[in-house]
Short mmCIF file of C-alpha atoms (C1' of nucleotides) in Angstrom, two decimals:
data_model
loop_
_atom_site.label_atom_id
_atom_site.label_comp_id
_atom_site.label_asym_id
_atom_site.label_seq_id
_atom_site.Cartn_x
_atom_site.Cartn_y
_atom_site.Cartn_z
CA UNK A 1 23.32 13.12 18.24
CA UNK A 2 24.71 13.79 21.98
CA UNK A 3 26.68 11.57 23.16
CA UNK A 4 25.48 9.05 26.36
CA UNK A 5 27.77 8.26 28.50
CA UNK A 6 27.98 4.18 29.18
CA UNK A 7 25.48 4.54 31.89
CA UNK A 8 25.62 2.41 34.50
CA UNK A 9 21.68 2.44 34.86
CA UNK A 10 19.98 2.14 38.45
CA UNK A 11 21.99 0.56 41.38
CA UNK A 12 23.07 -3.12 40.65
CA UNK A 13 25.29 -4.10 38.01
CA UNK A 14 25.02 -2.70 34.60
CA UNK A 15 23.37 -5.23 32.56
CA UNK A 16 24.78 -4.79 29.52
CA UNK A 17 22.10 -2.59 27.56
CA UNK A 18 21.39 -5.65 24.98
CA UNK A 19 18.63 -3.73 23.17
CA UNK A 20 17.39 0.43 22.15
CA UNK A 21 15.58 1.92 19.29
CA UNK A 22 18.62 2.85 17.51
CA UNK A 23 19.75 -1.02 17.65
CA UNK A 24 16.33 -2.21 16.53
CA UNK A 25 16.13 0.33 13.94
CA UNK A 26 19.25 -0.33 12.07
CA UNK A 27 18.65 -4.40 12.54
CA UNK A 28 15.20 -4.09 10.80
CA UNK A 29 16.47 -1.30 7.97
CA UNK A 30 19.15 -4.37 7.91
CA UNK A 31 16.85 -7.29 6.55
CA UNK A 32 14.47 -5.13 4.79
CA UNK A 33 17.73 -4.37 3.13
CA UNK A 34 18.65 -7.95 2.27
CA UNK A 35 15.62 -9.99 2.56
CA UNK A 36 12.82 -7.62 1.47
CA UNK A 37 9.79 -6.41 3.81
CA UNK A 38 7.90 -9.88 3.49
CA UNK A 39 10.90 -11.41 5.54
CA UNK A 40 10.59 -8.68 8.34
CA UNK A 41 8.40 -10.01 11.09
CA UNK A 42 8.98 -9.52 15.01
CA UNK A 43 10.41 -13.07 15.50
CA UNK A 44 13.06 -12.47 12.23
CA UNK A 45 14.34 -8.91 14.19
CA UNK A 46 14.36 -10.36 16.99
CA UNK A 47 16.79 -13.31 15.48
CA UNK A 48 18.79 -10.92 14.35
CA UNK A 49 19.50 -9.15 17.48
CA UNK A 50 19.71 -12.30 19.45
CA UNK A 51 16.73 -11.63 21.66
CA UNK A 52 13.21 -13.49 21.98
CA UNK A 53 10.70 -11.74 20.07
CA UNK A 54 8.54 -10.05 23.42
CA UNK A 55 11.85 -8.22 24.20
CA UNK A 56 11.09 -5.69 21.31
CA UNK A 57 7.73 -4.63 23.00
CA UNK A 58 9.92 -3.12 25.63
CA UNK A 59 11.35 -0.55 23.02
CA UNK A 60 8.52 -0.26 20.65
CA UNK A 61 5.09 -0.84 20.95
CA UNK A 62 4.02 -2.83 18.12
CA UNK A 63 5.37 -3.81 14.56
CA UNK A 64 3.61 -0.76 12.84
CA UNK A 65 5.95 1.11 15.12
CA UNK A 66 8.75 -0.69 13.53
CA UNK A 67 7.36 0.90 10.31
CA UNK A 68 7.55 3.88 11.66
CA UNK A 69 11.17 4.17 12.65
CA UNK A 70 12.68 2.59 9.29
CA UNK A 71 10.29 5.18 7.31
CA UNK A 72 12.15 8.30 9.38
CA UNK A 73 15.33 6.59 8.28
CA UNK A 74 14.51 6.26 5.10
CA UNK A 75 13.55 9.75 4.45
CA UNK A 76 16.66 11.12 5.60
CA UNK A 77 18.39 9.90 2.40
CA UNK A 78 16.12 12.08 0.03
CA UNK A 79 18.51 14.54 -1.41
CA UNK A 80 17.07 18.09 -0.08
CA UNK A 81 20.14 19.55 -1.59
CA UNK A 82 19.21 21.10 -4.56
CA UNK A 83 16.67 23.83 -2.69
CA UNK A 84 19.77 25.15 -1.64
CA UNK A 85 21.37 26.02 -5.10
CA UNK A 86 18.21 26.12 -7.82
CA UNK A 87 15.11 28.26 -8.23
CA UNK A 88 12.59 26.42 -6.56
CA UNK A 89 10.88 24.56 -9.86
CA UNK A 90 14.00 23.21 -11.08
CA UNK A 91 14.72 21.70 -6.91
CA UNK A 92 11.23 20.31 -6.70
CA UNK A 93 11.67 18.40 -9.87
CA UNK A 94 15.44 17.33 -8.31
CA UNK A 95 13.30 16.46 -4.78
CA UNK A 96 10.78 14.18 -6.30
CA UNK A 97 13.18 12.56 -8.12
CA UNK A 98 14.56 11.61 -5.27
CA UNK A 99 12.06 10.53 -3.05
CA UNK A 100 10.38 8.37 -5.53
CA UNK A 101 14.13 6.69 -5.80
CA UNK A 102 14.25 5.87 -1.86
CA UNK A 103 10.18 4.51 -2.12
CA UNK A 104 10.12 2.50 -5.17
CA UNK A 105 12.56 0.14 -2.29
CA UNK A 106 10.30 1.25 0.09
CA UNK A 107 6.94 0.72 -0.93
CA UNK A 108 5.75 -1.27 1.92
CA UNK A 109 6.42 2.05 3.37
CA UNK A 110 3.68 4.29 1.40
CA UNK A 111 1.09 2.94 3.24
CA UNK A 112 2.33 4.02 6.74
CA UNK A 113 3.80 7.21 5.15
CA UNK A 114 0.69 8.88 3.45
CA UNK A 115 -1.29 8.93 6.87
CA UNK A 116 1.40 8.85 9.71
CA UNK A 117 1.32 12.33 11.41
CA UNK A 118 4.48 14.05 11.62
CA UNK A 119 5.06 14.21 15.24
CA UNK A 120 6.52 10.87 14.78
CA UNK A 121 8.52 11.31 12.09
CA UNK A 122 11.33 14.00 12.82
CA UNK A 123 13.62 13.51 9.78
CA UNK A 124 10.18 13.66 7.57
CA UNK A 125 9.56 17.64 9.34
CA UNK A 126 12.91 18.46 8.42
CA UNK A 127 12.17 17.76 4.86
CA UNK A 128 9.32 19.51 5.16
CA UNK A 129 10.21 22.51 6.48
CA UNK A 130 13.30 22.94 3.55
CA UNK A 131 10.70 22.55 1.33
CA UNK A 132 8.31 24.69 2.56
CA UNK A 133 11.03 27.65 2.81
CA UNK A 134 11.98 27.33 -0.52
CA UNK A 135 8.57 27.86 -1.45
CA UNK A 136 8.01 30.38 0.65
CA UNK A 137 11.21 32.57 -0.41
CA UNK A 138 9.69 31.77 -4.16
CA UNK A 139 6.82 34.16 -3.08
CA UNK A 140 4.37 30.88 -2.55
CA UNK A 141 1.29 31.14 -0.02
CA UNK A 142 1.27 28.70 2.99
CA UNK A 143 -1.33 26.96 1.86
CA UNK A 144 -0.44 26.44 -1.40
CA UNK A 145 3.36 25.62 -0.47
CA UNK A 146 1.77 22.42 2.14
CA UNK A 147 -1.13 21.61 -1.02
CA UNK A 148 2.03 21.84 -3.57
CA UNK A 149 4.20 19.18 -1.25
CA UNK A 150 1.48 16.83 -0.48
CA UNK A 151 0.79 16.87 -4.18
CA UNK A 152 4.34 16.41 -5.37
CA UNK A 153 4.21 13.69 -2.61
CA UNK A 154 0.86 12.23 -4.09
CA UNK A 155 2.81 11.97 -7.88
CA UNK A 156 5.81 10.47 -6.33
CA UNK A 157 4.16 7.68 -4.23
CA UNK A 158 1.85 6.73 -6.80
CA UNK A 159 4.69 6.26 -9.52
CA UNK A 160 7.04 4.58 -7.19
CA UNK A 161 4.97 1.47 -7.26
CA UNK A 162 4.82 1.63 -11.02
CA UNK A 163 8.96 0.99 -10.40
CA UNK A 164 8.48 -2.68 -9.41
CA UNK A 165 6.07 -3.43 -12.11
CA UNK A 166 6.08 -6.82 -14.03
CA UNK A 167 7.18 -6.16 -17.78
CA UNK A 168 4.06 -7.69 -18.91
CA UNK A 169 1.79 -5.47 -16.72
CA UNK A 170 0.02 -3.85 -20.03
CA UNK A 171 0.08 -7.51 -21.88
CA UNK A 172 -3.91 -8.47 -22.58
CA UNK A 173 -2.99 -11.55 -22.76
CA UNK A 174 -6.51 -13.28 -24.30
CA UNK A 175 -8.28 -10.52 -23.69
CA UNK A 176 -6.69 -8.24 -26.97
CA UNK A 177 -10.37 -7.59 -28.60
CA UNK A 178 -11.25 -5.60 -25.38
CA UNK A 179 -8.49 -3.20 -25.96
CA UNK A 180 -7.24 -2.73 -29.33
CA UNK A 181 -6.56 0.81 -29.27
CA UNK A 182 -4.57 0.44 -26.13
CA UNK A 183 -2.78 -2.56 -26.88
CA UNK A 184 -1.27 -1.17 -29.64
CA UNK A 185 0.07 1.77 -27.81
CA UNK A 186 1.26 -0.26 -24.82
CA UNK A 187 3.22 -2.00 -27.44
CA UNK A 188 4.86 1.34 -28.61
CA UNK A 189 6.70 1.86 -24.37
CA UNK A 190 10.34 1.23 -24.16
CA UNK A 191 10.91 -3.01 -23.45
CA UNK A 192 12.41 -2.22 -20.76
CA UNK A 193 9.91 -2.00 -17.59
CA UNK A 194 11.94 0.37 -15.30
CA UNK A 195 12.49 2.50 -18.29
CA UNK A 196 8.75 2.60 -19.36
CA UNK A 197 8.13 3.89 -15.94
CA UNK A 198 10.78 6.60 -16.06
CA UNK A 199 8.98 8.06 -19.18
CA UNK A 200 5.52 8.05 -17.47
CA UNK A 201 6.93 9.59 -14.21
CA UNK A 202 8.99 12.42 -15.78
CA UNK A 203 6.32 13.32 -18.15
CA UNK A 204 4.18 13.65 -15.58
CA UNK A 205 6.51 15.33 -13.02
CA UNK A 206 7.94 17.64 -15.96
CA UNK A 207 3.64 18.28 -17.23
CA UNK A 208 3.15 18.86 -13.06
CA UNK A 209 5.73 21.48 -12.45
CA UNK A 210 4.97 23.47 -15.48
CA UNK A 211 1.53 23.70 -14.34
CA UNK A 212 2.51 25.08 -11.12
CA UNK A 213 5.21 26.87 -12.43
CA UNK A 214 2.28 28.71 -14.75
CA UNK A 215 0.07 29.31 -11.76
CA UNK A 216 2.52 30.72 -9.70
CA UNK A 217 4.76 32.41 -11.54
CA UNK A 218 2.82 33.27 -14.40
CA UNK A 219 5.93 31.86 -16.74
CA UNK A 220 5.26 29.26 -19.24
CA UNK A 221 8.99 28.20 -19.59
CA UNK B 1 -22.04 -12.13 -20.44
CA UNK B 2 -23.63 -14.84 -21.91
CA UNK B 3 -26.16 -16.45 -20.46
CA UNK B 4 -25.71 -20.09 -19.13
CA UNK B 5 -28.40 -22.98 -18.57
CA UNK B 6 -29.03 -24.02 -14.80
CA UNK B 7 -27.22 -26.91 -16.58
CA UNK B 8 -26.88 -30.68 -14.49
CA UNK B 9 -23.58 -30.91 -14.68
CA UNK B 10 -22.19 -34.48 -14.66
CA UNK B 11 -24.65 -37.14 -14.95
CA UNK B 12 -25.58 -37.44 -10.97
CA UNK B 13 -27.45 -35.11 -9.22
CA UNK B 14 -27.34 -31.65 -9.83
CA UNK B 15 -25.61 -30.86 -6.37
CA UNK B 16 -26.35 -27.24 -6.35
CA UNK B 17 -23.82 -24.86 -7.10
CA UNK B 18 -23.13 -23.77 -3.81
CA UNK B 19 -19.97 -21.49 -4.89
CA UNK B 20 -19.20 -19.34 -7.34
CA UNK B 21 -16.32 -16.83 -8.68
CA UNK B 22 -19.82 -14.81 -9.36
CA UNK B 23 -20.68 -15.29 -5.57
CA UNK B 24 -17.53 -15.39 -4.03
CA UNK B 25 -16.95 -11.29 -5.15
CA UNK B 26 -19.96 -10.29 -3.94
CA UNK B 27 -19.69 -11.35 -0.51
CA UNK B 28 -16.00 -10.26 -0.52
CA UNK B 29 -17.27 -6.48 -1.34
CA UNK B 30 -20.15 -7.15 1.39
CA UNK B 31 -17.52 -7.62 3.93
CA UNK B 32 -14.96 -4.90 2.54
CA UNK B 33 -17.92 -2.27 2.27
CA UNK B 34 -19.80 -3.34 5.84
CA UNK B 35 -16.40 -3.80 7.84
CA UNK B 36 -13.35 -3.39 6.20
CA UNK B 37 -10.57 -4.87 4.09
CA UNK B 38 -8.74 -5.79 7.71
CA UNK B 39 -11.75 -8.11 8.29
CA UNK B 40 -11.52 -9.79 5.04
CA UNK B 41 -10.16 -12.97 5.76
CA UNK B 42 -10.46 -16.46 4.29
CA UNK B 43 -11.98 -17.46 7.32
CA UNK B 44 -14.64 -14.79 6.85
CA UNK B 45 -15.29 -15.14 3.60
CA UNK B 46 -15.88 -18.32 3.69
CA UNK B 47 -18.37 -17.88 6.60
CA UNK B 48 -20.22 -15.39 5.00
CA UNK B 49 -20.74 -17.63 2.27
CA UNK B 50 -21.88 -20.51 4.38
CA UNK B 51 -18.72 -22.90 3.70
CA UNK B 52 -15.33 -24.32 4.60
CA UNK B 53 -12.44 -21.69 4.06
CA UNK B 54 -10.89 -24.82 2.26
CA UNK B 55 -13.77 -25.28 -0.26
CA UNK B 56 -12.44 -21.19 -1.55
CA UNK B 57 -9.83 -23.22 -2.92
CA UNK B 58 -11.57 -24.58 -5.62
CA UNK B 59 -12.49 -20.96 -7.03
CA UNK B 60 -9.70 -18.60 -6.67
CA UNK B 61 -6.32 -19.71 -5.84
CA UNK B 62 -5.11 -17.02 -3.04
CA UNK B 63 -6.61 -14.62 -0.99
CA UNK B 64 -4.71 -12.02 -3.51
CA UNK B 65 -6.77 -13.47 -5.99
CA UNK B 66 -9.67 -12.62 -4.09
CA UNK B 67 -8.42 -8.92 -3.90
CA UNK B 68 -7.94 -8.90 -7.96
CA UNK B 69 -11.55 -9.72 -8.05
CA UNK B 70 -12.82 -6.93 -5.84
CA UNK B 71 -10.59 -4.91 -7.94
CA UNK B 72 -12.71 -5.73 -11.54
CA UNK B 73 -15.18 -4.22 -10.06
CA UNK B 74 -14.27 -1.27 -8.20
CA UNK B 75 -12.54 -0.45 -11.47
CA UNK B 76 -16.35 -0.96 -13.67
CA UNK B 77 -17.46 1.77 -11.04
CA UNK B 78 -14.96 4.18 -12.42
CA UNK B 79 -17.06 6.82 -14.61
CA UNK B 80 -15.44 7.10 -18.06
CA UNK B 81 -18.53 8.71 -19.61
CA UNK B 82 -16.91 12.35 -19.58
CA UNK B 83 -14.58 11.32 -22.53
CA UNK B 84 -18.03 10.81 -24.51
CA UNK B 85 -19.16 14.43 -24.51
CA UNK B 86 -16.05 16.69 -23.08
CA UNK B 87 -12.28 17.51 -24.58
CA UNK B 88 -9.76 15.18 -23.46
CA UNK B 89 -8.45 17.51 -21.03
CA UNK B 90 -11.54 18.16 -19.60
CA UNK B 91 -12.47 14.75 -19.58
CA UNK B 92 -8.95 13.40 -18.14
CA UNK B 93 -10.22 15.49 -14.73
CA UNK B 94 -13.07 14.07 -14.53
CA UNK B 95 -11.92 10.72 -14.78
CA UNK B 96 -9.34 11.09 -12.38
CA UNK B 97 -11.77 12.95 -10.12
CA UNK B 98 -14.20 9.57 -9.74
CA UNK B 99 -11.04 6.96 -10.01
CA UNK B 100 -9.89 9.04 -6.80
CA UNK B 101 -13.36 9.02 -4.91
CA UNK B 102 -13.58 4.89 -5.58
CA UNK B 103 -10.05 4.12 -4.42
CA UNK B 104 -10.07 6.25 -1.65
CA UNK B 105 -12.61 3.57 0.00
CA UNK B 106 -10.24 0.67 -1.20
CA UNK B 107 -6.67 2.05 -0.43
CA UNK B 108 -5.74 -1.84 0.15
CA UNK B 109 -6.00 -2.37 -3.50
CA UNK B 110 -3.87 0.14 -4.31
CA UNK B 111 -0.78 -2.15 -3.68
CA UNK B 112 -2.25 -4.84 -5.59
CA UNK B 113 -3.66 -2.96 -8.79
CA UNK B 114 -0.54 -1.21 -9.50
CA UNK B 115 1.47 -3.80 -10.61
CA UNK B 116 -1.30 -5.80 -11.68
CA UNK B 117 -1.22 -7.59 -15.29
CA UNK B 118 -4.06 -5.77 -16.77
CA UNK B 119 -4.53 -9.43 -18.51
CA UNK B 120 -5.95 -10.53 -14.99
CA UNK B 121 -8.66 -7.52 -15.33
CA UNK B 122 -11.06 -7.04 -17.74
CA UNK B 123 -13.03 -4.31 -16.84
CA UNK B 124 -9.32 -2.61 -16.23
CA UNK B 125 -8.59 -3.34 -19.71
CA UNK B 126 -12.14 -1.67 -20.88
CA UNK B 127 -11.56 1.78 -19.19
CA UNK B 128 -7.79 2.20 -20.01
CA UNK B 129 -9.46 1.51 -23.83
CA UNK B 130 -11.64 4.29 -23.48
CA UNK B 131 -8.94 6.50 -22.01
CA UNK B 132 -6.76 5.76 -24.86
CA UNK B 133 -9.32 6.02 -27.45
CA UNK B 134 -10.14 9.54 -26.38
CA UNK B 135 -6.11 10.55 -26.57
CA UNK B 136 -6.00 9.13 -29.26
CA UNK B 137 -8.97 11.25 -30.92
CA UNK B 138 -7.04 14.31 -29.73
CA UNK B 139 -4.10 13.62 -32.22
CA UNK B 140 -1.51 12.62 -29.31
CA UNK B 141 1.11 9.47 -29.99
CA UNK B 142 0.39 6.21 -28.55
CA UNK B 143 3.37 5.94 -25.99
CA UNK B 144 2.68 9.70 -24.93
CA UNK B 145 -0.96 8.61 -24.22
CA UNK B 146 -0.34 5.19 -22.08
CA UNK B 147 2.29 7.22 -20.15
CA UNK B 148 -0.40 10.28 -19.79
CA UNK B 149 -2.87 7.13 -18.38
CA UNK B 150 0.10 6.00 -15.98
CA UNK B 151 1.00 9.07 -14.73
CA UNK B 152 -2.22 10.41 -13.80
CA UNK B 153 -2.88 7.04 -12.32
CA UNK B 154 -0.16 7.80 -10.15
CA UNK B 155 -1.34 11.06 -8.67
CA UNK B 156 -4.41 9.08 -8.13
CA UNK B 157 -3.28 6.46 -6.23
CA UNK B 158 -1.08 8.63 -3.99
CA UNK B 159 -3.77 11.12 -3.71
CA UNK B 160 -6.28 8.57 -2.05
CA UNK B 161 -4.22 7.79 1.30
CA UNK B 162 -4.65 11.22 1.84
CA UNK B 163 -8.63 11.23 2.16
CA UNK B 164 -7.79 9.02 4.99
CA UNK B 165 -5.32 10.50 6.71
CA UNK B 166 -6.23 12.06 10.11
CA UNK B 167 -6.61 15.77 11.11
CA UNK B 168 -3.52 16.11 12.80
CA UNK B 169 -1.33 14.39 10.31
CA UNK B 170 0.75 18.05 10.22
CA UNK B 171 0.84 18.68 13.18
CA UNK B 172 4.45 19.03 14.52
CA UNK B 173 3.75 17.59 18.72
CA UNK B 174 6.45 18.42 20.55
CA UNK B 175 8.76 19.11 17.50
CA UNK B 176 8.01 21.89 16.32
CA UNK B 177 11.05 24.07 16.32
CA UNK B 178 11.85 21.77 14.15
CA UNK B 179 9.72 23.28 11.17
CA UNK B 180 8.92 26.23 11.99
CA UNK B 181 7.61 27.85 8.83
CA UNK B 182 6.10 24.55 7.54
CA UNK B 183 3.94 24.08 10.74
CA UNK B 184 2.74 28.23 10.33
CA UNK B 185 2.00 27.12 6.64
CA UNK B 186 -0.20 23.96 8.10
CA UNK B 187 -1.82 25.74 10.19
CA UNK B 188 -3.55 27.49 7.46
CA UNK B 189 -5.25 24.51 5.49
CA UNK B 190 -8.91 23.88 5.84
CA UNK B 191 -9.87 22.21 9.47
CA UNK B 192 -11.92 19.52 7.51
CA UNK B 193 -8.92 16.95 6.38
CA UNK B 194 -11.19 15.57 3.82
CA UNK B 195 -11.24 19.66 2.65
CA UNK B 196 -7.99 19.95 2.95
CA UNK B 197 -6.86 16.49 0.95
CA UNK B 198 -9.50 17.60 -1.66
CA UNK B 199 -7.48 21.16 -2.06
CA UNK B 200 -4.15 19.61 -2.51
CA UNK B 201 -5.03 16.93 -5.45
CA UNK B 202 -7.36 19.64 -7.07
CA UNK B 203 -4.24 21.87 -7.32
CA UNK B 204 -2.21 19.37 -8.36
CA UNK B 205 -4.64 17.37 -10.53
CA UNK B 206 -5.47 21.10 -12.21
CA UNK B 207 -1.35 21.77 -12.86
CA UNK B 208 -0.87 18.28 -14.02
CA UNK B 209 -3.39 18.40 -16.61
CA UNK B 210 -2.67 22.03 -17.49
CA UNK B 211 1.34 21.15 -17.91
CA UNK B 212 -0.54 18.29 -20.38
CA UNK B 213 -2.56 20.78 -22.08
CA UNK B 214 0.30 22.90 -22.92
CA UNK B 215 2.59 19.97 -24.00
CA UNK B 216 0.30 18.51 -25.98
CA UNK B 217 -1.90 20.57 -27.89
CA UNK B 218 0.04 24.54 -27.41
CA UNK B 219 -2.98 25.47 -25.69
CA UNK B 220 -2.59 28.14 -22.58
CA UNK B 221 -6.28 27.50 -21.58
"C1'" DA C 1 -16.20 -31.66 -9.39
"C1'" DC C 2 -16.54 -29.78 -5.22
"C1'" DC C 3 -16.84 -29.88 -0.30
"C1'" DT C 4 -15.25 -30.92 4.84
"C1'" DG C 5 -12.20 -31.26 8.75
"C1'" DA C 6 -7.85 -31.63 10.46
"C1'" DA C 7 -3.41 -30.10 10.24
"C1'" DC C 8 0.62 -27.10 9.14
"C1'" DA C 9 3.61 -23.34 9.40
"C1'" DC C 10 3.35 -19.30 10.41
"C1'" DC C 11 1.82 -14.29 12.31
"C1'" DG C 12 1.71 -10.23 16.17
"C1'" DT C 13 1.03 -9.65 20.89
"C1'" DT C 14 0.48 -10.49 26.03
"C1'" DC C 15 2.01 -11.69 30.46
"C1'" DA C 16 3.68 -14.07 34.52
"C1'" DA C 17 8.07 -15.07 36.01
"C1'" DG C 18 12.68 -14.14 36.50
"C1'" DT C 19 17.24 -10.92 37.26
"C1'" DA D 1 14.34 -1.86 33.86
"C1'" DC D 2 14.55 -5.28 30.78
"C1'" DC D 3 14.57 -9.99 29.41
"C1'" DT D 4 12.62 -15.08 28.73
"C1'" DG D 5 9.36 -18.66 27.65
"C1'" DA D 6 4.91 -20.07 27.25
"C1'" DA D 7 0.61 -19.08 25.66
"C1'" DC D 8 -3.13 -16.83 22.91
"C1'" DA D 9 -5.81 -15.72 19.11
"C1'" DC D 10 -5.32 -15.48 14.98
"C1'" DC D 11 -3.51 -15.92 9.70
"C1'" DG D 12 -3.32 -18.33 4.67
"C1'" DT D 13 -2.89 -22.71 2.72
"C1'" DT D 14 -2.67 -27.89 1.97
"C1'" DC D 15 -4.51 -32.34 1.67
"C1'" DA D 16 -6.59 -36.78 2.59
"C1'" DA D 17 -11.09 -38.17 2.85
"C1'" DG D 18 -15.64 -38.02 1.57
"C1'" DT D 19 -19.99 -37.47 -2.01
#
DNA sequence: ACCTGAACACCGTTCAAGT
DNA sequence: ACCTGAACACCGTTCAAGT
C-alpha cells in the first residue's frame, strides 16, 4: 500500500534487503501455482528465492505461517462484487460461487482456513465485513448474518474438495451387491466429474439460499 | 464376516499371526482417539503393535492406506437408523447431525474421504445405500438423490473444522476498523465456540434441508 | 509368508557463527 | 538485522537378509 522509501536500514551499508513477507509470499503463491502444495516445503521456497532455507524463519515463524499468508492472498480474489449491485440472496449465491472457485485450487488451504482467527488474515475481514453489511442492510440480525457466513462458508469448503474428485469416486468396484440402489443412481451423474460436482454444489447452494431466503424474508421465490 | 479357522497356514509351524489388517485398525484408532492423528505415525503404529514399522508393509501399502481404514470405521459409527422410522427430511437431519459429531473428532480424514473411491470403503458404500434407499422411497430421481447425499456431505465436512476452531477465531486484534459491523455482529454469538459452531450448521443444516423440502416434495413445512 | 534392521531421501526447525 | 551452514529430531518407504 504506502510506499517505502529504499531504506538504507541502520548505519553501515545497505545490504541489499534480499528477503520480506511480500517476497516470500508471492514466491510460495508462485510454486503452489505451478508445482502444487505437495512441492511447497521450506527448502523448495527457499530455492526459489535463492536463500538457505533458515533465512525464512527470520520473516515468518514457521511453515504454517506460510499457510497463512498465501490463504490472505488467496481470498482477495473472491469476487465480493456482486453485494454491491444484487439483493443480498442473489450476491450470496454469486459469493459462494466464487470462493469455492479460488478453494477447489486451494484445498490444502481449508484446513488452515476453517480455524485460523481473523486477526491474521486482513483480506479475509474485509470479506467479511462486505458480507456482513449486506446482510445487515437486508434487515438480518448479527448473529444470524456471522451463523449465515460461516454456514455459506461450511457448504463451500466442503464442496470444493468434491472439485478434485477422481471420476470413479462412486464406482463399487466388487463391492456392487452392497449398494444396488445407489449404484444405479451414481450411474445416472453427468460423466464428466467436475460437472457431477457442479450439479451437487448448486443444488445444494440454490436448496441453501431458499431456505434462508424463507426464514428471513418470509418469500418462497 | 465369516468366520475363519485358527488355520496352520503353510505346512511349518503355525508362526502366529502376529499382524493383522483386523489389528492394525484398531491400534491405529487407539492412538488417533488417546493422542491424536499428529501422533499417528508409522513409527508409532508399529510400536504400539509390538513390531518393525517395515513389517506394516506387508498389510497396508501407505500410511494413507492406514487412514482409509480408520475411515471404514468411523463411517460404521455414523447412525443411519433415523431413515428407518422418520420422513426423509427428517431423517436427512439426523443423519447429518451424527456424521457431523463423528468427523468433528477426525477432521484429518476429511481430506482423505472426500475424494475417496467409495470402492475402497465398504461400510461407506452401506450407509450411502441406506441414504439412497430412503430418497428413493420418497419418490425423488436417482441423480437428484446422490447429489442431495453429496451436498449435504459437504456442509458436513465444512461444518466440522468449525467445532474445533478456537474462541477467538472472530476476533478482529488490532484490525478492527477494518470490519467494523462484522466484529459488532461477532460479538454477539454464544461465548461457548462449540455453542456457537453448533448455531451456525443448525441454521444452515435447517435452510438446506428446508430449500430440499420445498424442491422436492412442494412442501412449506 | 511375514518379519527385522539398515538405509534412503526427505521433512521442518534451531542455532552458533558470521557480516 | 539478516544471512549461512551444520546439525537435530523426525518423517514415510524400500529392500536385502533372515525364518
Amino acid at each position: 500500500m504506502s510506499q517505502q522509501p529504499p531504506s538504507t536500514r541502520g548505519r553501515g551499508r545497505p545490504s541489499s534487503p534480499v528477503l520480506s513477507r511480500e517476497r516470500l509470499t508471492q514466491a510460495a503463491i508462485r510454486i503452489v501455482t505451478e508445482q502444487g502444495y505437495r512441492r511447497l516445503t521450506m527448502a523448495s521456497l527457499a530455492r526459489e528465492l535463492g536463500v538457505s532455507a533458515s533465512a525464512l524463519y527470520n520473516h515468518v515463524s514457521s511453515k504454517r505461517d506460510v499457510l497463512v499468508l498465501i490463504q490472505d492472498r488467496v481470498n482477495e480474489q473472491i469476487d465480493c462484487s456482486p453485494f454491491n449491485t444484487r439483493p443480498w440472496d442473489e450476491a450470496l449465491r454469486e459469493w459462494a460461487r466464487s470462493y469455492r472457485r479460488c478453494f477447489a485450487q486451494h484445498t490444502a488451504l481449508i484446513p488452515v482456513m476453517a480455524v485460523l482467527p481473523v486477526a491474521d488474515s486482513p483480506q479475509t475481514l474485509r470479506m467479511y465485513e462486505r458480507v456482513a453489511r449486506a446482510l445487515c442492510d437486508a434487515g438480518i440480525d448479527g448473529a444470524d448474518a456471522v451463523d449465515i457466513i460461516v454456514g455459506v462458508e461450511a457448504l463451500v469448503f466442503g464442496a470444493a474438495y468434491d472439485v478434485l474428485a477422481p471420476t470413479d469416486i462412486f464406482d463399487p468396484g466388487g463391492l456392487e451387491e452392497l449398494a444396488p440402489t445407489f449404484t444405479r443412481f451414481a450411474a445416472q451423474r453427468p460423466r464428466d466429474p467436475r460437472a457431477a460436482a457442479d450439479r451437487a454444489f448448486e443444488l445444494a447452494l440454490d436448496s441453501l439460499i431458499g431456505g434462508l431466503r424463507q426464514r428471513f424474508t418470509g418469500a418462497v421465490g
